[in-house]
Structure formats: C-alpha cells, structure tokens
Amino acid sequence: MVDLDYLKYLEEFLSDSRKQRFLQVLENRTNHFTIAVEDVYQFHNTSAVMRSCEVFGIQEINIVEQRFGKNIDKEIAMGAQKWVDINKFDNIANCIKTLKNKGYQIIATTPHNDSCLLHDFDVTQKSALFFGTEKEGLSEEVMSQADGYLKIPMVGFTESLNISVSAAIIIQDITTRLRQSEVNWKLTEVELLEKRLLWAKNSIKDIKRIEERYFSEK
C-alpha cells in the first residue's frame, strides 16, 4: 500500500499545475493492454515503442533481452522512461509466463496467414501484444504460444513496416477504440496512487536527500 503521508509530503515539492497534469495523464492510463518487445537489435526502436506507449496511455512495456543487451535511447524516448513501467526479462519464456499469470492473452503481431486484421481486433480482451526483431520477426516460441495473431492491413508491395512504426499504428488504434468501449480499462485506485508516488519521485531532483529527511523526521 502507498504511504499517503509520504505521497502528500513529496507532492508539496511539486507545483499545483504539475500535480494537476499528473492527474490528467493518469485518467487516460491503462494496464488493459501491455506491450512486449522481443530481442530488438536496434535499441532506438525499443525507445520509440516506449514513447508510443507513453503517448497513447499504455502504462507497461516488457523488454526481452535474450540475445541483445540494450539501453534506452533517451533522445528518442523523450523522457518516456520516467512515465511508463519497464519490465525486463532475460528470456521469452519468463515473459510469457508472467504476462499470462497476470491474465493477458498473448497476441503476436505478424503477417501470419491466420492473423486478425487490426480493425477487427477485439479490444475488450486483456491483451499483451508482442513485437519482434526487425529482420526475423517474433521467435517460434512466441508464435507457438500465442493465443492470437494480429496484422496491419497493407495494400502495397512492401510486406512489413519498421517495428516502431507498426507499434505506433497498432497502439494508437487499439487504445482509441478501447476508450470508446464500455470496458473498465482505467487504472485502479491503488495503481493511481502508486503512479503518483513514483512520478513525484521522478520529478524531484534532490529526491534522495528529501527522502532521507522525511524518514529521519518520521
């Protein structure tokens, strides 16, 4: 549980406009969808996907680093790493197991023959959408364990899009339709308080000294 006294204390260091902005953004945050990125070689693409999650309101992104270690490209992420939750996994099996235990269906984004077209995708289902490497796509493990497949309709000669472009198109579409649905997609009260606390800590430059003072006085 969130220490409400601690949250109130930290928010005293924020401006009223900052606190109000947090509340406005949190009103559109969701954990109904989550995004998983598998072994993307170009780390700037992972950062761009993270930025799309933040812009369109998806709170969590899952990064699998089974083959390629990567760091966040802060210039491309544009600060998104401060506002979304980043879960890292060293193998795909752990990622899939964790997400399934949280109640997500596993959706592989791929031009698979049995793929559901984006506009037909059922946004009412709690889903984890997986995006794969630039050249190879998703691993066989993801494909074999997926509960469904999703693709973007295309009418040109090119058969695929860059992962960051694909993610942006899909995330924007499904989050827009989700907000127009009757699904209870918003964060819970506990989740809202947790994000307010985390965002307050991320916004205060001298947070370590301020935390030490609070807990020493308490």
Coordinates of C-alpha atoms in Angstrom, one line a residue:
M1 CA 0.0 0.0 0.0
V2 CA 1.1 3.6 -0.7
D3 CA 2.1 5.7 2.3
L4 CA -0.4 8.6 1.8
D5 CA 1.5 10.8 4.2
Y6 CA 4.7 10.2 2.2
L7 CA 2.9 11.0 -1.0
K8 CA 1.4 14.2 0.4
Y9 CA 4.9 15.2 1.6
L10 CA 6.5 14.6 -1.8
E11 CA 3.7 16.4 -3.6
E12 CA 4.5 19.5 -1.6
F13 CA 7.6 19.9 -3.7
L14 CA 5.5 19.9 -6.9
S15 CA 3.7 22.8 -8.4
D16 CA -0.1 22.7 -8.5
S17 CA 0.0 22.6 -12.3
R18 CA 2.4 19.7 -12.2
K19 CA 0.1 17.7 -9.8
Q20 CA -2.9 18.5 -11.9
R21 CA -1.1 17.4 -15.0
F22 CA -0.3 14.0 -13.4
L23 CA -4.0 13.5 -12.6
Q24 CA -5.0 14.4 -16.2
V25 CA -2.5 12.0 -17.7
L26 CA -3.4 9.2 -15.2
E27 CA -7.0 9.5 -16.2
N28 CA -6.0 8.0 -19.6
R29 CA -3.5 5.4 -18.4
T30 CA -4.3 1.7 -18.8
N31 CA -3.0 -1.7 -18.0
H32 CA -5.7 -3.4 -20.1
F33 CA -3.1 -3.6 -22.8
T34 CA 0.6 -4.2 -22.4
I35 CA 3.4 -4.2 -25.0
A36 CA 6.3 -6.8 -25.2
V37 CA 9.3 -6.2 -27.4
E38 CA 11.4 -9.3 -28.2
D39 CA 15.2 -9.0 -28.9
V40 CA 15.0 -5.8 -31.0
Y41 CA 18.6 -5.3 -32.2
Q42 CA 18.2 -1.6 -32.9
F43 CA 17.7 -0.2 -29.4
H44 CA 16.4 3.1 -30.7
N45 CA 13.4 1.2 -32.0
T46 CA 12.7 -0.1 -28.4
S47 CA 12.9 3.5 -27.2
A48 CA 10.5 4.6 -29.9
V49 CA 8.0 1.9 -29.0
M50 CA 8.3 3.0 -25.3
R51 CA 7.5 6.6 -26.4
S52 CA 4.4 5.4 -28.3
C53 CA 3.2 3.5 -25.2
E54 CA 3.6 6.7 -23.1
V55 CA 1.9 9.0 -25.7
F56 CA -1.1 6.7 -26.1
G57 CA -1.5 5.7 -22.5
I58 CA -0.2 2.2 -22.1
Q59 CA 1.5 2.1 -18.7
E60 CA 3.7 -1.0 -19.0
I61 CA 6.2 -2.2 -21.6
N62 CA 8.0 -5.5 -21.3
I63 CA 11.5 -5.8 -22.8
V64 CA 13.1 -9.3 -23.5
E65 CA 16.8 -9.2 -23.8
Q66 CA 17.6 -12.8 -24.6
R67 CA 20.2 -12.1 -27.3
F68 CA 20.8 -8.4 -27.5
G69 CA 21.6 -6.2 -24.5
K70 CA 20.2 -2.7 -24.9
N71 CA 20.0 0.6 -23.3
I72 CA 17.3 3.2 -23.6
D73 CA 18.0 5.9 -26.2
K74 CA 16.9 8.8 -24.1
E75 CA 16.8 11.3 -27.0
I76 CA 14.3 9.1 -28.8
A77 CA 12.4 8.1 -25.7
M78 CA 12.0 11.8 -24.9
G79 CA 11.6 11.2 -21.2
A80 CA 9.0 8.4 -21.7
Q81 CA 11.1 6.1 -19.5
K82 CA 10.2 8.3 -16.5
W83 CA 6.4 7.8 -17.0
V84 CA 6.0 4.1 -18.1
D85 CA 6.8 1.0 -16.2
I86 CA 9.6 -1.1 -17.8
N87 CA 9.7 -4.8 -17.0
K88 CA 12.9 -6.5 -18.2
F89 CA 13.2 -10.3 -18.9
D90 CA 16.3 -12.3 -19.8
N91 CA 14.2 -14.9 -21.7
I92 CA 10.9 -15.1 -23.6
A93 CA 9.5 -18.0 -21.5
N94 CA 9.6 -15.9 -18.3
C95 CA 8.0 -13.0 -20.1
I96 CA 5.1 -15.0 -21.5
K97 CA 4.5 -16.9 -18.2
T98 CA 4.5 -13.6 -16.2
L99 CA 2.0 -12.0 -18.6
K100 CA -0.3 -15.0 -18.7
N101 CA -0.3 -15.1 -14.9
K102 CA -1.5 -11.5 -15.0
G103 CA -4.4 -12.5 -17.1
Y104 CA -3.2 -11.3 -20.5
Q105 CA -3.8 -13.2 -23.7
I106 CA -0.7 -13.3 -25.9
I107 CA -1.1 -11.6 -29.3
A108 CA 1.7 -12.0 -31.8
T109 CA 1.9 -9.1 -34.3
T110 CA 2.8 -10.7 -37.6
P111 CA 1.7 -11.0 -41.2
H112 CA 0.7 -14.6 -40.4
N113 CA -1.9 -16.2 -42.6
D114 CA -4.3 -16.6 -39.7
S115 CA -3.8 -13.0 -38.4
C116 CA -6.7 -10.9 -37.4
L117 CA -6.8 -7.5 -39.2
L118 CA -6.2 -4.6 -36.9
H119 CA -9.6 -3.1 -37.3
D120 CA -11.2 -6.4 -36.4
F121 CA -9.2 -6.9 -33.2
D122 CA -11.3 -7.4 -30.1
V123 CA -10.2 -4.6 -27.8
T124 CA -12.3 -5.8 -24.9
Q125 CA -9.9 -8.7 -24.2
K126 CA -7.0 -8.0 -21.9
S127 CA -4.0 -8.4 -24.2
A128 CA -0.2 -8.4 -24.3
L129 CA 0.9 -7.5 -27.8
F130 CA 4.3 -8.9 -28.9
F131 CA 6.6 -7.2 -31.4
G132 CA 9.7 -8.9 -32.8
T133 CA 13.1 -8.2 -34.3
E134 CA 13.5 -6.0 -37.4
K135 CA 14.6 -8.8 -39.7
E136 CA 13.4 -12.1 -38.2
G137 CA 10.1 -11.1 -36.6
L138 CA 8.9 -12.9 -33.5
S139 CA 10.6 -16.2 -32.3
E140 CA 9.0 -19.5 -32.8
E141 CA 8.4 -19.7 -29.1
V142 CA 6.1 -16.7 -29.1
M143 CA 4.4 -17.8 -32.3
S144 CA 3.6 -21.3 -30.8
Q145 CA 2.4 -19.9 -27.5
A146 CA 0.3 -17.0 -28.9
D147 CA -3.4 -17.0 -28.3
G148 CA -3.9 -15.0 -31.5
Y149 CA -2.2 -13.1 -34.3
L150 CA -2.6 -9.5 -35.4
K151 CA -1.6 -7.7 -38.6
I152 CA -1.9 -4.2 -40.1
P153 CA -3.7 -4.2 -43.4
M154 CA -1.4 -3.2 -46.2
V155 CA -2.1 -2.6 -49.9
G156 CA 1.5 -2.0 -51.3
F157 CA 4.3 -4.2 -52.4
T158 CA 6.2 -4.0 -49.1
E159 CA 5.3 -6.8 -46.7
S160 CA 6.3 -5.2 -43.4
L161 CA 6.8 -2.0 -41.5
N162 CA 9.6 -0.9 -39.1
I163 CA 8.7 -2.2 -35.6
S164 CA 8.4 1.3 -34.2
V165 CA 6.0 2.3 -36.9
S166 CA 4.0 -0.8 -36.6
A167 CA 3.8 -0.4 -32.8
A168 CA 2.7 3.2 -33.1
I169 CA -0.1 2.4 -35.6
I170 CA -1.4 -0.6 -33.5
I171 CA -1.2 1.2 -30.2
Q172 CA -3.0 4.3 -31.4
D173 CA -5.8 2.2 -32.9
I174 CA -6.5 -0.1 -30.0
T175 CA -6.2 2.5 -27.3
T176 CA -8.6 4.8 -29.2
R177 CA -11.1 2.1 -29.6
L178 CA -10.7 0.9 -26.0
R179 CA -11.6 4.4 -24.7
Q180 CA -14.7 4.3 -26.8
S181 CA -15.7 1.0 -25.4
E182 CA -17.6 0.1 -22.2
V183 CA -14.6 -1.8 -20.8
N184 CA -13.3 -0.8 -17.4
W185 CA -9.9 0.0 -18.7
K186 CA -8.6 2.6 -16.3
L187 CA -6.0 2.1 -13.5
T188 CA -7.3 1.0 -10.1
E189 CA -7.2 3.5 -7.2
V190 CA -4.1 1.6 -5.8
E191 CA -2.4 1.8 -9.2
L192 CA -3.2 5.5 -9.4
L193 CA -1.6 6.2 -6.0
E194 CA 1.5 4.1 -6.9
K195 CA 2.0 6.1 -10.1
R196 CA 1.5 9.5 -8.4
L197 CA 4.2 8.5 -5.8
L198 CA 6.6 7.2 -8.5
W199 CA 6.1 10.2 -10.8
A200 CA 6.6 12.6 -7.8
K201 CA 9.9 10.9 -7.0
N202 CA 10.9 11.1 -10.7
S203 CA 10.2 14.8 -10.8
I204 CA 12.2 15.8 -7.7
K205 CA 15.9 16.4 -8.5
D206 CA 17.2 16.0 -4.9
I207 CA 14.9 13.1 -4.1
K208 CA 17.5 11.1 -2.0
R209 CA 18.1 14.0 0.4
I210 CA 14.4 14.7 0.7
E211 CA 13.6 11.1 1.3
E212 CA 16.3 10.8 4.0
R213 CA 14.9 13.9 5.7
Y214 CA 11.3 12.6 5.7
F215 CA 12.2 9.2 7.1
S216 CA 14.6 10.6 9.7
E217 CA 11.9 13.0 11.0
K218 CA 9.3 10.3 10.9

